Amino acid sequence: MGLAKNAKGTVLLQSAVVSAILLVVCVGLLGLTRYEHSRQYNRIHWSEAYYAAEVALLEGVQKIADVPATQTVQSIYGTYTASSLPNTPDGDVKEVTFTIGPDPQNVPTYHLVTATANVNGKRRTLQARVQYRPPSQVFNHEYFLNNWGWWWGSSITGNGDNRSNWDFDFKDKPTVNGHIYAAAQIESNLVPVNPFASPPFKGWAGSDPLTYCHVGTERVKMPNLKDLTYYIQKANGTIKQGNTVIVNKTFGFSGTKTGVYLKGTSTNPIQISGTVVVNGDVILDGVITGTGTVYAGGNIYIAGNLDYKNGPTWSLPPNHASMTPAQRQAWYDSWVDQQFAA
């Protein structure tokens, strides 16, 4: 009897211990499950906050894109709430706003969009620098030709990137301090250049043609000048010489003269400001100054020499011969930013 009672007591004790262990395990599993459940919800809310902020950011970008050319982007600066979004946010989104303001780097054509969303306590903020009406990629190059690029001459020097929408032909060792892009071939007197042999140009491209020469690249679309209607609507500038206005927004769409001959001197340069449209041909000669774009329904001719008064200065970076292509490109990009900021 005594042994039986002891055995029963031992079994009860073991059962109690096992039950206690199982209870601890179950409580632990429940706690772990609850923690994992909460963690997954937090991750979902974190992601939802990102997507809500992204929607607000894109709406801010779209508002900038929708600003007409006759209006300034500064006119829409401010903070916008969920009511400005195209669709009502989900109920979990407690707050969503976006703000449009000036560029922190003070580049006039750039603006800053900041979007914030709060989903059940999870807050995400996104920012984007937005360029208003970015110029055509044509203007990313110091030399661009829509057809056949042709650089024959040892006295030619190009500082910046160059692009041809067809072949690009070089001869007599011109200096090219920048990338060469050709939609077809980079050639020398109609013979494709071998990047492993001596290239027909000097400068950065000549010292490292494998890095700076690009063949078979995508063609960059040129502005369509067959119909000038769009550009006439955007015209907002002038061409002047001294106090005389030669072109006021447009020229040559009435009367007998459709083109203009512009000859400037160092003391009386041709001043180009903003966007102008000329129905016929434009002949440029002498000295010009200003910042703007001239669209011509005919051709633009360079007569003799054309010099830019007070243009941006260019000098090779110190120790450029020992710099890597990436370092040269970074230096060049910084130089461009400084010139445009000025």
Short mmCIF file of C-alpha atoms in Angstrom, two decimals:
data_model
loop_
_atom_site.label_atom_id
_atom_site.label_comp_id
_atom_site.label_asym_id
_atom_site.label_seq_id
_atom_site.Cartn_x
_atom_site.Cartn_y
_atom_site.Cartn_z
CA MET A 1 0.00 0.00 0.00
CA GLY A 2 2.81 2.40 0.90
CA LEU A 3 4.58 1.74 -2.36
CA ALA A 4 1.38 2.27 -4.31
CA LYS A 5 0.74 5.61 -2.62
CA ASN A 6 4.30 6.71 -3.32
CA ALA A 7 3.92 5.72 -6.96
CA LYS A 8 0.67 7.68 -7.25
CA GLY A 9 2.29 10.70 -5.62
CA THR A 10 5.21 10.50 -8.04
CA VAL A 11 2.88 10.29 -11.03
CA LEU A 12 0.87 13.26 -9.80
CA LEU A 13 4.06 15.26 -9.27
CA GLN A 14 5.34 14.36 -12.73
CA SER A 15 1.97 15.25 -14.26
CA ALA A 16 2.00 18.58 -12.48
CA VAL A 17 5.53 19.30 -13.68
CA VAL A 18 4.67 18.30 -17.25
CA SER A 19 1.49 20.36 -17.10
CA ALA A 20 3.43 23.35 -15.84
CA ILE A 21 5.98 22.94 -18.60
CA LEU A 22 3.22 22.63 -21.20
CA LEU A 23 1.54 25.69 -19.76
CA VAL A 24 4.76 27.68 -20.00
CA VAL A 25 5.31 26.43 -23.56
CA CYS A 26 1.73 27.27 -24.55
CA VAL A 27 1.97 30.73 -23.01
CA GLY A 28 5.30 31.22 -24.77
CA LEU A 29 3.88 30.04 -28.09
CA LEU A 30 0.86 32.30 -27.67
CA GLY A 31 3.14 35.21 -26.86
CA LEU A 32 5.39 34.41 -29.81
CA THR A 33 2.36 34.07 -32.09
CA ARG A 34 1.00 37.37 -30.85
CA TYR A 35 4.39 39.02 -31.33
CA GLU A 36 4.77 37.59 -34.83
CA HIS A 37 1.22 38.61 -35.66
CA SER A 38 1.91 42.14 -34.43
CA ARG A 39 5.23 42.23 -36.28
CA GLN A 40 3.59 41.20 -39.54
CA TYR A 41 0.92 43.84 -39.11
CA ASN A 42 3.60 46.43 -38.43
CA ARG A 43 5.40 45.40 -41.60
CA ILE A 44 2.15 45.62 -43.55
CA HIS A 45 1.43 49.06 -42.12
CA TRP A 46 5.02 50.11 -42.85
CA SER A 47 4.60 49.06 -46.47
CA GLU A 48 1.15 50.64 -46.74
CA ALA A 49 2.58 53.91 -45.44
CA TYR A 50 5.26 53.78 -48.14
CA TYR A 51 2.75 53.21 -50.92
CA ALA A 52 0.44 55.94 -49.60
CA ALA A 53 3.38 58.37 -49.48
CA GLU A 54 4.40 57.30 -52.98
CA VAL A 55 0.93 58.08 -54.34
CA ALA A 56 1.08 61.52 -52.72
CA LEU A 57 4.58 62.09 -54.10
CA LEU A 58 3.48 61.24 -57.63
CA GLU A 59 0.50 63.57 -57.29
CA GLY A 60 2.89 66.37 -56.35
CA VAL A 61 5.07 65.60 -59.36
CA GLN A 62 1.99 65.62 -61.58
CA LYS A 63 0.89 69.01 -60.23
CA ILE A 64 4.27 70.44 -61.25
CA ALA A 65 4.01 68.86 -64.70
CA ASP A 66 0.52 70.35 -65.16
CA VAL A 67 1.65 73.94 -64.57
CA PRO A 68 1.18 75.81 -67.88
CA ALA A 69 4.13 77.58 -69.47
CA THR A 70 2.50 80.94 -68.78
CA GLN A 71 2.45 80.28 -65.02
CA THR A 72 5.28 79.81 -62.51
CA VAL A 73 5.66 76.66 -60.43
CA GLN A 74 6.04 78.90 -57.38
CA SER A 75 2.32 79.65 -57.72
CA ILE A 76 1.48 76.11 -56.56
CA TYR A 77 3.94 75.99 -53.66
CA GLY A 78 2.26 74.80 -50.46
CA THR A 79 1.06 71.79 -48.48
CA TYR A 80 -1.75 69.57 -49.77
CA THR A 81 -3.86 67.04 -47.85
CA ALA A 82 -5.66 63.81 -48.76
CA SER A 83 -8.47 65.79 -50.38
CA SER A 84 -6.04 66.74 -53.18
CA LEU A 85 -5.44 63.10 -54.14
CA PRO A 86 -7.35 61.59 -57.07
CA ASN A 87 -8.78 58.79 -54.87
CA THR A 88 -9.79 58.58 -51.21
CA PRO A 89 -7.07 56.81 -49.16
CA ASP A 90 -7.79 53.53 -47.37
CA GLY A 91 -9.26 53.76 -43.88
CA ASP A 92 -5.96 52.66 -42.30
CA VAL A 93 -4.28 55.79 -43.67
CA LYS A 94 -4.59 58.22 -40.78
CA GLU A 95 -2.76 61.06 -42.53
CA VAL A 96 -1.27 61.79 -45.94
CA THR A 97 0.14 65.11 -47.16
CA PHE A 98 2.52 66.41 -49.79
CA THR A 99 4.38 69.69 -49.97
CA ILE A 100 5.76 71.46 -53.05
CA GLY A 101 8.56 73.91 -52.40
CA PRO A 102 11.84 75.35 -53.68
CA ASP A 103 14.86 73.27 -54.60
CA PRO A 104 17.31 72.97 -51.66
CA GLN A 105 20.20 73.35 -54.12
CA ASN A 106 18.69 76.58 -55.50
CA VAL A 107 18.57 75.40 -59.11
CA PRO A 108 15.81 77.57 -60.64
CA THR A 109 14.21 74.87 -62.80
CA TYR A 110 14.07 72.28 -60.00
CA HIS A 111 11.52 71.99 -57.20
CA LEU A 112 11.20 69.74 -54.12
CA VAL A 113 8.22 67.49 -53.43
CA THR A 114 7.94 65.98 -49.92
CA ALA A 115 5.21 63.42 -49.20
CA THR A 116 4.31 61.92 -45.80
CA ALA A 117 1.83 59.18 -44.87
CA ASN A 118 0.81 57.70 -41.50
CA VAL A 119 -0.75 54.24 -41.36
CA ASN A 120 -1.64 53.15 -37.83
CA GLY A 121 1.35 54.90 -36.34
CA LYS A 122 3.83 53.94 -39.07
CA ARG A 123 5.05 57.11 -40.76
CA ARG A 124 6.93 57.21 -44.06
CA THR A 125 8.34 60.27 -45.82
CA LEU A 126 9.54 60.43 -49.44
CA GLN A 127 11.21 63.28 -51.31
CA ALA A 128 11.93 64.00 -54.97
CA ARG A 129 13.71 66.80 -56.82
CA VAL A 130 11.60 67.53 -59.88
CA GLN A 131 12.77 69.41 -62.95
CA TYR A 132 9.98 71.46 -64.50
CA ARG A 133 9.75 70.97 -68.27
CA PRO A 134 13.21 69.41 -68.66
CA PRO A 135 14.91 70.32 -71.93
CA SER A 136 15.33 67.82 -74.72
CA GLN A 137 18.25 65.41 -74.41
CA VAL A 138 19.58 67.19 -77.47
CA PHE A 139 20.82 69.89 -75.12
CA ASN A 140 22.77 67.39 -73.00
CA HIS A 141 25.54 67.54 -75.59
CA GLU A 142 27.95 70.27 -76.55
CA TYR A 143 27.67 69.00 -80.14
CA PHE A 144 24.63 67.21 -81.57
CA LEU A 145 23.72 66.37 -85.15
CA ASN A 146 20.55 64.64 -86.26
CA ASN A 147 22.33 62.98 -89.16
CA TRP A 148 26.04 62.47 -89.85
CA GLY A 149 28.60 63.88 -87.40
CA TRP A 150 31.70 65.18 -89.17
CA TRP A 151 34.82 66.29 -87.30
CA TRP A 152 37.71 66.70 -89.72
CA GLY A 153 40.43 69.02 -88.50
CA SER A 154 43.20 69.12 -85.91
CA SER A 155 42.08 72.53 -84.64
CA ILE A 156 38.66 71.26 -83.50
CA THR A 157 38.28 70.97 -79.71
CA GLY A 158 35.13 69.74 -78.00
CA ASN A 159 34.67 69.99 -74.24
CA GLY A 160 31.67 67.88 -73.33
CA ASP A 161 29.65 64.99 -74.75
CA ASN A 162 28.96 64.64 -78.48
CA ARG A 163 26.23 62.72 -80.29
CA SER A 164 25.26 61.87 -83.83
CA ASN A 165 22.00 60.21 -84.81
CA TRP A 166 23.90 58.36 -87.53
CA ASP A 167 27.64 57.83 -88.16
CA PHE A 168 30.26 60.05 -86.49
CA ASP A 169 33.38 60.56 -88.60
CA PHE A 170 36.74 61.86 -87.31
CA LYS A 171 39.97 62.77 -89.07
CA ASP A 172 43.21 64.69 -88.35
CA LYS A 173 43.14 64.16 -84.56
CA PRO A 174 40.61 66.66 -83.19
CA THR A 175 40.48 66.93 -79.38
CA VAL A 176 37.45 65.33 -77.72
CA ASN A 177 37.16 65.82 -73.96
CA GLY A 178 33.93 63.92 -73.49
CA HIS A 179 31.90 60.93 -74.62
CA ILE A 180 31.15 60.16 -78.27
CA TYR A 181 27.74 58.62 -79.03
CA ALA A 182 26.84 57.38 -82.50
CA ALA A 183 23.61 55.67 -83.48
CA ALA A 184 25.61 53.81 -86.13
CA GLN A 185 29.44 53.75 -86.31
CA ILE A 186 32.28 55.92 -85.04
CA GLU A 187 34.50 56.17 -88.11
CA SER A 188 37.62 57.69 -89.59
CA ASN A 189 37.18 58.56 -93.24
CA LEU A 190 34.27 56.09 -93.49
CA VAL A 191 36.23 53.25 -91.81
CA PRO A 192 34.91 52.09 -88.40
CA VAL A 193 37.31 52.96 -85.56
CA ASN A 194 39.09 50.11 -83.80
CA PRO A 195 39.07 51.02 -80.07
CA PHE A 196 42.13 48.82 -79.52
CA ALA A 197 44.18 50.69 -82.13
CA SER A 198 45.26 54.34 -82.29
CA PRO A 199 42.03 56.41 -82.42
CA PRO A 200 41.66 59.34 -84.86
CA PHE A 201 41.08 61.84 -82.03
CA LYS A 202 42.90 63.12 -78.94
CA GLY A 203 41.68 64.17 -75.51
CA TRP A 204 39.85 62.04 -73.01
CA ALA A 205 38.17 59.99 -75.72
CA GLY A 206 41.51 59.39 -77.40
CA SER A 207 43.18 58.24 -74.19
CA ASP A 208 40.40 55.77 -73.30
CA PRO A 209 38.19 54.99 -76.31
CA LEU A 210 36.71 51.89 -74.67
CA THR A 211 35.12 54.11 -72.03
CA TYR A 212 34.31 57.21 -74.05
CA CYS A 213 33.19 55.76 -77.40
CA HIS A 214 29.66 54.36 -77.76
CA VAL A 215 28.35 52.90 -81.03
CA GLY A 216 24.87 51.65 -81.84
CA THR A 217 23.29 53.96 -79.26
CA GLU A 218 19.64 54.95 -79.23
CA ARG A 219 18.71 57.86 -81.46
CA VAL A 220 17.70 60.99 -79.58
CA LYS A 221 14.46 62.43 -80.91
CA MET A 222 14.80 65.88 -82.40
CA PRO A 223 12.08 68.51 -81.93
CA ASN A 224 9.50 68.28 -84.72
CA LEU A 225 9.82 71.54 -86.63
CA LYS A 226 7.51 70.58 -89.49
CA ASP A 227 4.71 72.18 -87.50
CA LEU A 228 5.81 75.23 -85.52
CA THR A 229 2.45 75.71 -83.78
CA TYR A 230 3.58 74.18 -80.48
CA TYR A 231 6.76 76.28 -80.35
CA ILE A 232 4.91 79.45 -81.30
CA GLN A 233 2.67 78.92 -78.27
CA LYS A 234 5.75 78.50 -76.05
CA ALA A 235 7.62 81.49 -77.47
CA ASN A 236 8.30 84.01 -74.72
CA GLY A 237 11.63 85.63 -75.58
CA THR A 238 13.37 88.21 -77.71
CA ILE A 239 16.41 88.73 -79.89
CA LYS A 240 17.84 92.21 -79.46
CA GLN A 241 20.86 94.21 -80.48
CA GLY A 242 21.39 97.07 -78.12
CA ASN A 243 17.95 98.54 -77.47
CA THR A 244 16.58 97.38 -80.82
CA VAL A 245 14.22 94.39 -80.67
CA ILE A 246 14.75 92.31 -83.80
CA VAL A 247 12.55 89.35 -82.85
CA ASN A 248 9.72 89.57 -80.33
CA LYS A 249 8.67 85.97 -79.62
CA THR A 250 8.14 85.16 -83.33
CA PHE A 251 9.31 86.46 -86.71
CA GLY A 252 8.43 85.93 -90.35
CA PHE A 253 4.83 84.76 -90.08
CA SER A 254 3.50 87.93 -91.70
CA GLY A 255 4.92 90.23 -94.34
CA THR A 256 7.49 89.40 -97.00
CA LYS A 257 10.53 88.64 -94.80
CA THR A 258 10.57 85.17 -93.27
CA GLY A 259 14.20 84.97 -92.10
CA VAL A 260 16.73 87.10 -90.23
CA TYR A 261 20.44 87.87 -90.57
CA LEU A 262 22.01 88.56 -87.18
CA LYS A 263 25.51 90.03 -86.98
CA GLY A 264 26.88 91.07 -83.60
CA THR A 265 30.09 92.72 -82.45
CA SER A 266 31.95 92.65 -79.16
CA THR A 267 30.56 96.09 -78.28
CA ASN A 268 27.09 95.42 -79.68
CA PRO A 269 26.39 91.67 -79.50
CA ILE A 270 23.24 89.86 -80.52
CA GLN A 271 21.25 89.22 -77.33
CA ILE A 272 19.15 86.04 -77.23
CA SER A 273 16.75 85.75 -74.30
CA GLY A 274 14.14 83.03 -73.84
CA THR A 275 12.46 81.08 -76.63
CA VAL A 276 11.90 82.61 -80.08
CA VAL A 277 10.57 81.13 -83.33
CA VAL A 278 11.60 82.25 -86.82
CA ASN A 279 9.52 81.05 -89.75
CA GLY A 280 12.40 80.96 -92.24
CA ASP A 281 16.20 80.86 -92.08
CA VAL A 282 18.45 82.32 -89.38
CA ILE A 283 22.01 83.47 -90.13
CA LEU A 284 24.27 84.06 -87.12
CA ASP A 285 27.54 85.94 -87.43
CA GLY A 286 29.97 87.63 -85.07
CA VAL A 287 29.27 87.86 -81.33
CA ILE A 288 26.20 86.69 -79.40
CA THR A 289 25.22 86.61 -75.73
CA GLY A 290 22.30 85.64 -73.51
CA THR A 291 20.49 82.40 -72.74
CA GLY A 292 17.69 81.03 -74.86
CA THR A 293 16.56 78.85 -77.75
CA VAL A 294 16.00 79.72 -81.40
CA TYR A 295 13.65 77.49 -83.41
CA ALA A 296 13.77 77.98 -87.17
CA GLY A 297 11.38 76.64 -89.76
CA GLY A 298 14.23 76.78 -92.27
CA ASN A 299 17.93 76.40 -91.50
CA ILE A 300 20.27 78.02 -89.00
CA TYR A 301 23.56 79.04 -90.61
CA ILE A 302 26.83 80.04 -88.96
CA ALA A 303 28.50 82.65 -91.17
CA GLY A 304 32.23 82.94 -90.54
CA ASN A 305 33.12 82.83 -86.85
CA LEU A 306 30.59 82.89 -84.04
CA ASP A 307 31.82 83.88 -80.57
CA TYR A 308 29.97 83.94 -77.29
CA LYS A 309 30.50 87.03 -75.17
CA ASN A 310 30.83 86.30 -71.45
CA GLY A 311 30.21 82.62 -72.04
CA PRO A 312 31.01 79.89 -69.52
CA THR A 313 34.74 79.39 -69.01
CA TRP A 314 36.24 75.97 -69.51
CA SER A 315 39.45 74.55 -68.16
CA LEU A 316 40.59 71.00 -67.74
CA PRO A 317 40.55 69.71 -64.15
CA PRO A 318 43.88 69.58 -62.31
CA ASN A 319 45.77 66.34 -62.94
CA HIS A 320 43.13 65.31 -65.47
CA ALA A 321 45.54 62.91 -67.14
CA SER A 322 45.67 60.74 -64.01
CA MET A 323 41.93 60.87 -63.29
CA THR A 324 39.64 57.93 -63.98
CA PRO A 325 36.77 58.41 -66.46
CA ALA A 326 34.32 58.39 -63.54
CA GLN A 327 36.28 61.14 -61.76
CA ARG A 328 36.40 63.20 -64.95
CA GLN A 329 32.67 62.78 -65.45
CA ALA A 330 31.97 63.81 -61.86
CA TRP A 331 34.15 66.89 -62.30
CA TYR A 332 32.41 67.77 -65.56
CA ASP A 333 28.91 67.28 -64.08
CA SER A 334 29.85 69.55 -61.17
CA TRP A 335 31.13 72.18 -63.61
CA VAL A 336 27.88 72.05 -65.60
CA ASP A 337 25.80 72.42 -62.41
CA GLN A 338 27.83 75.46 -61.37
CA GLN A 339 27.43 77.10 -64.78
CA PHE A 340 23.67 76.56 -64.85
CA ALA A 341 23.28 77.69 -61.24
CA ALA A 342 25.11 80.89 -62.14
#
